[in-house]
Structures are given as C-alpha cells and as structure tokens.
Amino acid sequence: EPEVTQTPSHQVTQMGQEVILRCVPISNHLYFYWYRQILGQKVEFLVSFYNNEISEKSEIFDDQFSVERPDGSNFTLKIRSTKLEDSAMYFCASSAGLIDHYEQYFGPGTRLTVT
Amino acid sequence: AQSVAQPEDQVNVAEGNPLTVKCTYSVSGNPYLFWYVQYPNRGLQFLLKYITGDNLVKGSYGFEAEFNKSQTSFHLKKPSALVSDSALYFCAVRDMGKGRRALTFGSGTRLQVQP
C-alpha cells in the first residue's frame, strides 16, 4: 500500500538555524499538506499546496516558513531561523485530487527539537 | 471558525466489550468528518469519514461512526474491542462550504483495551 514518507525521523537543531524537513507524498496525489503537533497539544494545520503554489495557510505559517516541491516527488518544509517554540512533531500529508472530500494520508512525522 | 471537542482524554474498556470514543464538532457550514488513529511512532492512519448519506459509516478494522447532526456529534464505535485497538484516536472536521482543505483536529483520546 502506498505511503507518505518523511525524513529525517528526528532532527535536532540550535535556535536560529535553518532546517528543511522532507516528505515524499503518495505518487499521483495532487494536494500536499504540513501539520504540526507540539507535545501534548492538538495537531495543527500549517499549509496546503497544490499546483506548485500555496492554496491555504494558517496563522502559524508566517514568513519564517516556506514550502517547495523541488522535483516530481519531494515536498519540503523550510524553517528559516528556528525558535524554541518550533519544537514539535511535523506531519506531512497528501490527498488524491480535485474531488473535495478525499481523505488526507499522513506520514510518520519528523520530530524537531530546537535547543 | 471550525472546532472539534473530544471530551475524554482516555477511555478504558475490556477486550470483547463495545467501545465508544466521543467527538463533537462545530462548523459554520456542512461538515466533512474524519477519524484517524495513531499508533506509537507511526503517523495518523485514516479510519473512516462522513461526507453525506447514511449517518452510520463503516471503516477499517471493524470501526464505525455515527453522524448526528442535531447533536453535532460523530462518535466512533466498535462492537467488540481488541487489545490491538489500544492507540490514540483523533477526530477531525473540515468545513465543506468554504473551499478549505485544512483539517481541524480534536485533542485526541487514548483508548486502552485491557485483556
């Protein structure tokens, strides 16, 4: 069964450093997403991406964040200058297509620790 | 704004007994509703969804959920619990009417099935 994959599984970085989290969505999916879950809190939506542009973003997704689909398979989330409060589990997801109600399939997550 | 409430942090049930995990939601339009399950060190796995039609929807691993519009609820159920069902369960909602794809998640309910 096709899966969303994410690398690395755990990333430790120092405050102020840039990090790039990587995801490979399910092939032939058209919509891609990033969510995050701070320890002990809810899963929160960050951004959705379709047709090589951001289609929706939350208030959390400020200028420090960016997303990119650099090739036909990868989808990345970049945090330019990490803060302590960026420590969280980051989940990538993808969904099939233009029909509205397609469910989102999630990867296993990248745990980001900012020290 | 859309929101989801899962009133129970943890549900304990004996193996073989029926289980219910509660979820209530709030959206301005008609909802798309989802249940996801998370096992340790795994991503969120899709269980089932309600889009329209029958109020009782069936999903993976013998789970089902009942949509109740008047009570704005979407409780997850299973007639006979297994120890392997022990995991973290998340309810999520998407507002059908606004063209948004972002899922709003509840805080999660930990299901513990005792042998």
mmCIF file of N, CA and C in Angstrom, chain A:
data_model
loop_
_atom_site.group_PDB
_atom_site.id
_atom_site.type_symbol
_atom_site.label_atom_id
_atom_site.label_comp_id
_atom_site.label_asym_id
_atom_site.label_seq_id
_atom_site.Cartn_x
_atom_site.Cartn_y
_atom_site.Cartn_z
ATOM 1 N N GLU A 1 0.847 -1.195 0.000
ATOM 2 C CA GLU A 1 0.000 0.000 0.000
ATOM 3 C C GLU A 1 0.882 1.245 0.000
ATOM 4 N N PRO A 2 0.608 2.200 -0.869
ATOM 5 C CA PRO A 2 1.444 3.411 -0.929
ATOM 6 C C PRO A 2 1.404 4.171 0.396
ATOM 7 N N GLU A 3 2.532 4.795 0.739
ATOM 8 C CA GLU A 3 2.632 5.534 1.998
ATOM 9 C C GLU A 3 3.309 6.867 1.765
ATOM 10 N N VAL A 4 3.008 7.804 2.650
ATOM 11 C CA VAL A 4 3.757 9.046 2.706
ATOM 12 C C VAL A 4 4.992 8.789 3.573
ATOM 13 N N THR A 5 6.146 9.188 3.085
ATOM 14 C CA THR A 5 7.362 9.009 3.878
ATOM 15 C C THR A 5 7.953 10.368 4.236
ATOM 16 N N GLN A 6 8.645 10.408 5.356
ATOM 17 C CA GLN A 6 9.257 11.652 5.823
ATOM 18 C C GLN A 6 10.674 11.384 6.333
ATOM 19 N N THR A 7 11.547 12.333 6.049
ATOM 20 C CA THR A 7 12.916 12.262 6.578
ATOM 21 C C THR A 7 13.357 13.641 7.048
ATOM 22 N N PRO A 8 14.200 13.704 8.093
ATOM 23 C CA PRO A 8 14.563 12.593 8.967
ATOM 24 C C PRO A 8 13.432 12.283 9.943
ATOM 25 N N SER A 9 13.592 11.239 10.704
ATOM 26 C CA SER A 9 12.580 10.942 11.723
ATOM 27 C C SER A 9 12.755 11.854 12.931
ATOM 28 N N HIS A 10 13.987 12.268 13.188
ATOM 29 C CA HIS A 10 14.258 13.179 14.300
ATOM 30 C C HIS A 10 15.356 14.143 13.883
ATOM 31 N N GLN A 11 15.116 15.429 14.118
ATOM 32 C CA GLN A 11 16.086 16.477 13.786
ATOM 33 C C GLN A 11 16.312 17.340 15.009
ATOM 34 N N VAL A 12 17.572 17.474 15.379
ATOM 35 C CA VAL A 12 17.927 18.367 16.487
ATOM 36 C C VAL A 12 18.704 19.535 15.897
ATOM 37 N N THR A 13 18.324 20.749 16.264
ATOM 38 C CA THR A 13 18.980 21.920 15.718
ATOM 39 C C THR A 13 19.089 22.990 16.785
ATOM 40 N N GLN A 14 20.005 23.916 16.556
ATOM 41 C CA GLN A 14 20.145 25.021 17.506
ATOM 42 C C GLN A 14 19.270 26.180 17.077
ATOM 43 N N MET A 15 18.828 26.914 18.049
ATOM 44 C CA MET A 15 17.993 28.086 17.806
ATOM 45 C C MET A 15 18.683 29.016 16.807
ATOM 46 N N GLY A 16 17.908 29.501 15.853
ATOM 47 C CA GLY A 16 18.450 30.394 14.841
ATOM 48 C C GLY A 16 18.914 29.699 13.579
ATOM 49 N N GLN A 17 19.033 28.392 13.615
ATOM 50 C CA GLN A 17 19.466 27.643 12.431
ATOM 51 C C GLN A 17 18.284 27.370 11.511
ATOM 52 N N GLU A 18 18.621 27.133 10.255
ATOM 53 C CA GLU A 18 17.616 26.756 9.273
ATOM 54 C C GLU A 18 17.469 25.233 9.241
ATOM 55 N N VAL A 19 16.247 24.763 9.100
ATOM 56 C CA VAL A 19 16.033 23.334 8.921
ATOM 57 C C VAL A 19 15.127 23.091 7.716
ATOM 58 N N ILE A 20 15.334 21.974 7.087
ATOM 59 C CA ILE A 20 14.466 21.544 5.986
ATOM 60 C C ILE A 20 13.963 20.150 6.310
ATOM 61 N N LEU A 21 12.653 20.030 6.352
ATOM 62 C CA LEU A 21 12.014 18.743 6.578
ATOM 63 C C LEU A 21 11.509 18.234 5.232
ATOM 64 N N ARG A 22 11.725 16.949 5.007
ATOM 65 C CA ARG A 22 11.426 16.400 3.690
ATOM 66 C C ARG A 22 10.318 15.365 3.738
ATOM 67 N N CYS A 23 9.580 15.317 2.662
ATOM 68 C CA CYS A 23 8.428 14.424 2.566
ATOM 69 C C CYS A 23 8.348 13.903 1.126
ATOM 70 N N VAL A 24 7.970 12.657 1.001
ATOM 71 C CA VAL A 24 7.617 12.123 -0.309
ATOM 72 C C VAL A 24 6.152 11.722 -0.244
ATOM 73 N N PRO A 25 5.270 12.509 -0.863
ATOM 74 C CA PRO A 25 3.843 12.174 -0.845
ATOM 75 C C PRO A 25 3.560 10.928 -1.678
ATOM 76 N N ILE A 26 2.346 10.444 -1.573
ATOM 77 C CA ILE A 26 1.922 9.321 -2.387
ATOM 78 C C ILE A 26 1.890 9.771 -3.845
ATOM 79 N N SER A 27 2.503 8.981 -4.696
ATOM 80 C CA SER A 27 2.552 9.371 -6.111
ATOM 81 C C SER A 27 1.135 9.414 -6.668
ATOM 82 N N ASN A 28 0.881 10.289 -7.545
ATOM 83 C CA ASN A 28 -0.397 10.633 -8.198
ATOM 84 C C ASN A 28 -1.333 11.430 -7.291
ATOM 85 N N HIS A 29 -0.920 11.713 -6.056
ATOM 86 C CA HIS A 29 -1.669 12.677 -5.249
ATOM 87 C C HIS A 29 -1.339 14.085 -5.715
ATOM 88 N N LEU A 30 -2.319 14.979 -5.545
ATOM 89 C CA LEU A 30 -2.163 16.321 -6.085
ATOM 90 C C LEU A 30 -2.068 17.397 -5.011
ATOM 91 N N TYR A 31 -2.616 17.110 -3.825
ATOM 92 C CA TYR A 31 -2.606 18.087 -2.742
ATOM 93 C C TYR A 31 -1.624 17.626 -1.661
ATOM 94 N N PHE A 32 -0.882 18.586 -1.128
ATOM 95 C CA PHE A 32 0.107 18.265 -0.111
ATOM 96 C C PHE A 32 -0.078 19.223 1.044
ATOM 97 N N TYR A 33 0.249 18.728 2.254
ATOM 98 C CA TYR A 33 -0.032 19.475 3.474
ATOM 99 C C TYR A 33 1.108 19.300 4.474
ATOM 100 N N TRP A 34 1.231 20.290 5.337
ATOM 101 C CA TRP A 34 2.048 20.162 6.542
ATOM 102 C C TRP A 34 1.190 20.503 7.744
ATOM 103 N N TYR A 35 1.329 19.686 8.787
ATOM 104 C CA TYR A 35 0.698 19.896 10.075
ATOM 105 C C TYR A 35 1.794 19.782 11.122
ATOM 106 N N ARG A 36 1.516 20.308 12.294
ATOM 107 C CA ARG A 36 2.470 20.082 13.379
ATOM 108 C C ARG A 36 1.712 19.794 14.675
ATOM 109 N N GLN A 37 2.404 19.124 15.568
ATOM 110 C CA GLN A 37 1.826 18.808 16.872
ATOM 111 C C GLN A 37 2.885 19.088 17.936
ATOM 112 N N ILE A 38 2.682 20.160 18.678
ATOM 113 C CA ILE A 38 3.532 20.430 19.821
ATOM 114 C C ILE A 38 3.177 19.414 20.891
ATOM 115 N N LEU A 39 4.184 18.950 21.619
ATOM 116 C CA LEU A 39 3.986 17.887 22.603
ATOM 117 C C LEU A 39 2.818 18.184 23.537
ATOM 118 N N GLY A 40 1.884 17.254 23.581
ATOM 119 C CA GLY A 40 0.750 17.391 24.479
ATOM 120 C C GLY A 40 -0.375 18.261 23.953
ATOM 121 N N GLN A 41 -0.211 18.776 22.726
ATOM 122 C CA GLN A 41 -1.247 19.655 22.168
ATOM 123 C C GLN A 41 -1.874 19.041 20.913
ATOM 124 N N LYS A 42 -2.798 19.780 20.330
ATOM 125 C CA LYS A 42 -3.520 19.273 19.173
ATOM 126 C C LYS A 42 -2.651 19.284 17.921
ATOM 127 N N VAL A 43 -3.029 18.470 16.958
ATOM 128 C CA VAL A 43 -2.449 18.553 15.623
ATOM 129 C C VAL A 43 -3.003 19.819 14.961
ATOM 130 N N GLU A 44 -2.084 20.645 14.439
ATOM 131 C CA GLU A 44 -2.491 21.948 13.871
ATOM 132 C C GLU A 44 -2.080 22.032 12.403
ATOM 133 N N PHE A 45 -2.963 22.560 11.607
ATOM 134 C CA PHE A 45 -2.701 22.760 10.181
ATOM 135 C C PHE A 45 -1.716 23.908 9.984
ATOM 136 N N LEU A 46 -0.771 23.699 9.078
ATOM 137 C CA LEU A 46 0.160 24.766 8.714
ATOM 138 C C LEU A 46 -0.148 25.304 7.319
ATOM 139 N N VAL A 47 -0.151 24.411 6.323
ATOM 140 C CA VAL A 47 -0.204 24.887 4.944
ATOM 141 C C VAL A 47 -0.679 23.761 4.028
ATOM 142 N N SER A 48 -1.336 24.146 2.946
ATOM 143 C CA SER A 48 -1.645 23.199 1.875
ATOM 144 C C SER A 48 -1.072 23.735 0.566
ATOM 145 N N PHE A 49 -0.801 22.831 -0.349
ATOM 146 C CA PHE A 49 -0.035 23.166 -1.554
ATOM 147 C C PHE A 49 -0.626 22.398 -2.714
ATOM 148 N N TYR A 50 -0.910 23.111 -3.796
ATOM 149 C CA TYR A 50 -1.493 22.480 -4.971
ATOM 150 C C TYR A 50 -1.005 23.200 -6.209
ATOM 151 N N ASN A 51 -0.665 22.454 -7.202
ATOM 152 C CA ASN A 51 -0.282 23.035 -8.495
ATOM 153 C C ASN A 51 0.865 24.033 -8.327
ATOM 154 N N ASN A 52 1.823 23.639 -7.488
ATOM 155 C CA ASN A 52 3.044 24.416 -7.265
ATOM 156 C C ASN A 52 2.833 25.757 -6.591
ATOM 157 N N GLU A 53 1.750 25.867 -5.852
ATOM 158 C CA GLU A 53 1.602 27.076 -5.057
ATOM 159 C C GLU A 53 0.802 26.785 -3.793
ATOM 160 N N ILE A 54 0.974 27.673 -2.826
ATOM 161 C CA ILE A 54 0.238 27.542 -1.576
ATOM 162 C C ILE A 54 -1.228 27.834 -1.835
ATOM 163 N N SER A 55 -2.098 26.920 -1.408
ATOM 164 C CA SER A 55 -3.528 27.138 -1.594
ATOM 165 C C SER A 55 -4.199 27.627 -0.318
ATOM 166 N N GLU A 56 -3.591 27.368 0.807
ATOM 167 C CA GLU A 56 -4.168 27.766 2.083
ATOM 168 C C GLU A 56 -3.063 27.727 3.135
ATOM 169 N N LYS A 57 -3.098 28.652 4.078
ATOM 170 C CA LYS A 57 -2.133 28.591 5.169
ATOM 171 C C LYS A 57 -2.771 29.120 6.439
ATOM 172 N N SER A 58 -2.223 28.688 7.564
ATOM 173 C CA SER A 58 -2.747 29.121 8.846
ATOM 174 C C SER A 58 -1.931 30.305 9.359
ATOM 175 N N GLU A 59 -2.390 30.840 10.482
ATOM 176 C CA GLU A 59 -1.675 31.963 11.102
ATOM 177 C C GLU A 59 -0.288 31.551 11.587
ATOM 178 N N ILE A 60 -0.125 30.266 11.850
ATOM 179 C CA ILE A 60 1.183 29.780 12.316
ATOM 180 C C ILE A 60 2.219 29.917 11.209
ATOM 181 N N PHE A 61 1.797 29.739 9.987
ATOM 182 C CA PHE A 61 2.699 29.710 8.829
ATOM 183 C C PHE A 61 3.080 31.131 8.468
ATOM 184 N N ASP A 62 4.061 31.671 9.196
ATOM 185 C CA ASP A 62 4.478 33.047 8.934
ATOM 186 C C ASP A 62 5.691 33.069 8.001
ATOM 187 N N ASP A 63 6.348 34.203 7.915
ATOM 188 C CA ASP A 63 7.435 34.374 6.947
ATOM 189 C C ASP A 63 8.643 33.489 7.234
ATOM 190 N N GLN A 64 8.689 32.902 8.415
ATOM 191 C CA GLN A 64 9.791 32.006 8.735
ATOM 192 C C GLN A 64 9.659 30.651 8.046
ATOM 193 N N PHE A 65 8.466 30.351 7.586
ATOM 194 C CA PHE A 65 8.190 29.069 6.973
ATOM 195 C C PHE A 65 8.089 29.215 5.452
ATOM 196 N N SER A 66 8.500 28.179 4.756
ATOM 197 C CA SER A 66 8.256 28.122 3.321
ATOM 198 C C SER A 66 8.138 26.661 2.913
ATOM 199 N N VAL A 67 7.466 26.439 1.800
ATOM 200 C CA VAL A 67 7.313 25.091 1.268
ATOM 201 C C VAL A 67 7.717 25.096 -0.192
ATOM 202 N N GLU A 68 8.119 23.914 -0.629
ATOM 203 C CA GLU A 68 8.606 23.796 -2.001
ATOM 204 C C GLU A 68 8.403 22.370 -2.476
ATOM 205 N N ARG A 69 8.147 22.242 -3.768
ATOM 206 C CA ARG A 69 8.162 20.923 -4.392
ATOM 207 C C ARG A 69 9.278 20.985 -5.430
ATOM 208 N N PRO A 70 10.490 20.653 -5.002
ATOM 209 C CA PRO A 70 11.659 20.898 -5.859
ATOM 210 C C PRO A 70 11.747 19.968 -7.067
ATOM 211 N N ASP A 71 11.066 18.840 -6.989
ATOM 212 C CA ASP A 71 11.076 17.909 -8.124
ATOM 213 C C ASP A 71 9.730 17.196 -8.137
ATOM 214 N N GLY A 72 9.620 16.135 -8.907
ATOM 215 C CA GLY A 72 8.326 15.492 -9.043
ATOM 216 C C GLY A 72 7.909 14.629 -7.877
ATOM 217 N N SER A 73 8.785 14.458 -6.893
ATOM 218 C CA SER A 73 8.423 13.537 -5.824
ATOM 219 C C SER A 73 8.529 14.131 -4.427
ATOM 220 N N ASN A 74 9.415 15.087 -4.198
ATOM 221 C CA ASN A 74 9.621 15.600 -2.849
ATOM 222 C C ASN A 74 8.781 16.836 -2.562
ATOM 223 N N PHE A 75 8.476 17.002 -1.294
ATOM 224 C CA PHE A 75 7.758 18.187 -0.804
ATOM 225 C C PHE A 75 8.446 18.580 0.493
ATOM 226 N N THR A 76 8.923 19.826 0.565
ATOM 227 C CA THR A 76 9.739 20.206 1.716
ATOM 228 C C THR A 76 9.123 21.355 2.492
ATOM 229 N N LEU A 77 9.430 21.376 3.775
ATOM 230 C CA LEU A 77 9.080 22.479 4.660
ATOM 231 C C LEU A 77 10.384 23.049 5.202
ATOM 232 N N LYS A 78 10.588 24.343 4.994
ATOM 233 C CA LYS A 78 11.797 25.010 5.492
ATOM 234 C C LYS A 78 11.412 25.973 6.587
ATOM 235 N N ILE A 79 12.167 25.932 7.663
ATOM 236 C CA ILE A 79 12.044 26.935 8.718
ATOM 237 C C ILE A 79 13.349 27.702 8.711
ATOM 238 N N ARG A 80 13.274 29.010 8.462
ATOM 239 C CA ARG A 80 14.490 29.782 8.181
ATOM 240 C C ARG A 80 15.350 29.993 9.421
ATOM 241 N N SER A 81 14.761 30.365 10.501
ATOM 242 C CA SER A 81 15.500 30.666 11.728
ATOM 243 C C SER A 81 14.703 30.097 12.889
ATOM 244 N N THR A 82 15.077 28.902 13.302
ATOM 245 C CA THR A 82 14.240 28.180 14.253
ATOM 246 C C THR A 82 14.221 28.832 15.629
ATOM 247 N N LYS A 83 13.061 28.694 16.261
ATOM 248 C CA LYS A 83 12.870 29.185 17.627
ATOM 249 C C LYS A 83 12.579 27.985 18.523
ATOM 250 N N LEU A 84 12.751 28.188 19.809
ATOM 251 C CA LEU A 84 12.479 27.093 20.742
ATOM 252 C C LEU A 84 11.054 26.572 20.572
ATOM 253 N N GLU A 85 10.124 27.485 20.332
ATOM 254 C CA GLU A 85 8.721 27.098 20.224
ATOM 255 C C GLU A 85 8.379 26.367 18.920
ATOM 256 N N ASP A 86 9.350 26.225 18.036
ATOM 257 C CA ASP A 86 9.138 25.423 16.828
ATOM 258 C C ASP A 86 9.321 23.931 17.105
ATOM 259 N N SER A 87 9.790 23.588 18.294
ATOM 260 C CA SER A 87 9.937 22.180 18.645
ATOM 261 C C SER A 87 8.580 21.501 18.617
ATOM 262 N N ALA A 88 8.457 20.466 17.811
ATOM 263 C CA ALA A 88 7.172 19.803 17.610
ATOM 264 C C ALA A 88 7.386 18.592 16.711
ATOM 265 N N MET A 89 6.325 17.816 16.560
ATOM 266 C CA MET A 89 6.284 16.769 15.544
ATOM 267 C C MET A 89 5.640 17.378 14.312
ATOM 268 N N TYR A 90 6.295 17.252 13.179
ATOM 269 C CA TYR A 90 5.778 17.801 11.929
ATOM 270 C C TYR A 90 5.313 16.656 11.029
ATOM 271 N N PHE A 91 4.063 16.728 10.627
ATOM 272 C CA PHE A 91 3.480 15.700 9.782
ATOM 273 C C PHE A 91 3.234 16.249 8.377
ATOM 274 N N CYS A 92 3.631 15.478 7.405
ATOM 275 C CA CYS A 92 3.289 15.748 6.012
ATOM 276 C C CYS A 92 2.093 14.876 5.648
ATOM 277 N N ALA A 93 1.239 15.365 4.773
ATOM 278 C CA ALA A 93 0.096 14.589 4.309
ATOM 279 C C ALA A 93 -0.138 14.876 2.836
ATOM 280 N N SER A 94 -0.835 13.955 2.173
ATOM 281 C CA SER A 94 -1.223 14.198 0.792
ATOM 282 C C SER A 94 -2.622 13.650 0.571
ATOM 283 N N SER A 95 -3.305 14.198 -0.420
ATOM 284 C CA SER A 95 -4.626 13.708 -0.776
ATOM 285 C C SER A 95 -4.748 13.661 -2.289
ATOM 286 N N ALA A 96 -5.740 12.838 -2.725
ATOM 287 C CA ALA A 96 -5.701 12.367 -4.099
ATOM 288 C C ALA A 96 -5.973 13.430 -5.145
ATOM 289 N N GLY A 97 -6.993 14.271 -4.948
ATOM 290 C CA GLY A 97 -7.233 15.106 -6.117
ATOM 291 C C GLY A 97 -8.334 16.102 -5.966
ATOM 292 N N LEU A 98 -8.955 16.364 -7.055
ATOM 293 C CA LEU A 98 -9.831 17.512 -7.150
ATOM 294 C C LEU A 98 -11.189 17.293 -6.489
ATOM 295 N N ILE A 99 -11.563 16.032 -6.319
ATOM 296 C CA ILE A 99 -12.824 15.779 -5.632
ATOM 297 C C ILE A 99 -12.661 16.179 -4.179
ATOM 298 N N ASP A 100 -13.569 16.929 -3.717
ATOM 299 C CA ASP A 100 -13.422 17.669 -2.474
ATOM 300 C C ASP A 100 -13.121 16.834 -1.249
ATOM 301 N N HIS A 101 -13.697 15.650 -1.163
ATOM 302 C CA HIS A 101 -13.714 15.004 0.128
ATOM 303 C C HIS A 101 -12.656 13.941 0.305
ATOM 304 N N TYR A 102 -11.710 13.869 -0.593
ATOM 305 C CA TYR A 102 -10.685 12.858 -0.445
ATOM 306 C C TYR A 102 -9.944 13.028 0.870
ATOM 307 N N GLU A 103 -9.782 11.919 1.568
ATOM 308 C CA GLU A 103 -9.111 11.954 2.847
ATOM 309 C C GLU A 103 -7.621 12.216 2.665
ATOM 310 N N GLN A 104 -7.015 12.713 3.704
ATOM 311 C CA GLN A 104 -5.589 13.002 3.695
ATOM 312 C C GLN A 104 -4.837 11.834 4.325
ATOM 313 N N TYR A 105 -3.735 11.467 3.711
ATOM 314 C CA TYR A 105 -2.895 10.390 4.206
ATOM 315 C C TYR A 105 -1.620 10.994 4.788
ATOM 316 N N PHE A 106 -1.313 10.585 6.007
ATOM 317 C CA PHE A 106 -0.233 11.202 6.757
ATOM 318 C C PHE A 106 1.026 10.342 6.785
ATOM 319 N N GLY A 107 2.159 11.020 6.825
ATOM 320 C CA GLY A 107 3.425 10.354 7.055
ATOM 321 C C GLY A 107 3.656 10.118 8.542
ATOM 322 N N PRO A 108 4.778 9.467 8.888
ATOM 323 C CA PRO A 108 5.055 9.125 10.286
ATOM 324 C C PRO A 108 5.549 10.298 11.114
ATOM 325 N N GLY A 109 5.893 11.392 10.464
ATOM 326 C CA GLY A 109 6.301 12.580 11.196
ATOM 327 C C GLY A 109 7.800 12.733 11.344
ATOM 328 N N THR A 110 8.212 13.988 11.515
ATOM 329 C CA THR A 110 9.598 14.329 11.886
ATOM 330 C C THR A 110 9.535 15.065 13.214
ATOM 331 N N ARG A 111 10.262 14.535 14.180
ATOM 332 C CA ARG A 111 10.309 15.233 15.470
ATOM 333 C C ARG A 111 11.436 16.259 15.416
ATOM 334 N N LEU A 112 11.065 17.523 15.519
ATOM 335 C CA LEU A 112 12.045 18.610 15.502
ATOM 336 C C LEU A 112 12.268 19.091 16.925
ATOM 337 N N THR A 113 13.530 19.079 17.336
ATOM 338 C CA THR A 113 13.908 19.583 18.653
ATOM 339 C C THR A 113 14.844 20.763 18.464
ATOM 340 N N VAL A 114 14.430 21.911 18.966
ATOM 341 C CA VAL A 114 15.244 23.131 18.867
ATOM 342 C C VAL A 114 15.839 23.409 20.250
ATOM 343 N N THR A 115 17.173 23.494 20.312
ATOM 344 C CA THR A 115 17.845 23.706 21.604
ATOM 345 C C THR A 115 18.460 25.100 21.702
#
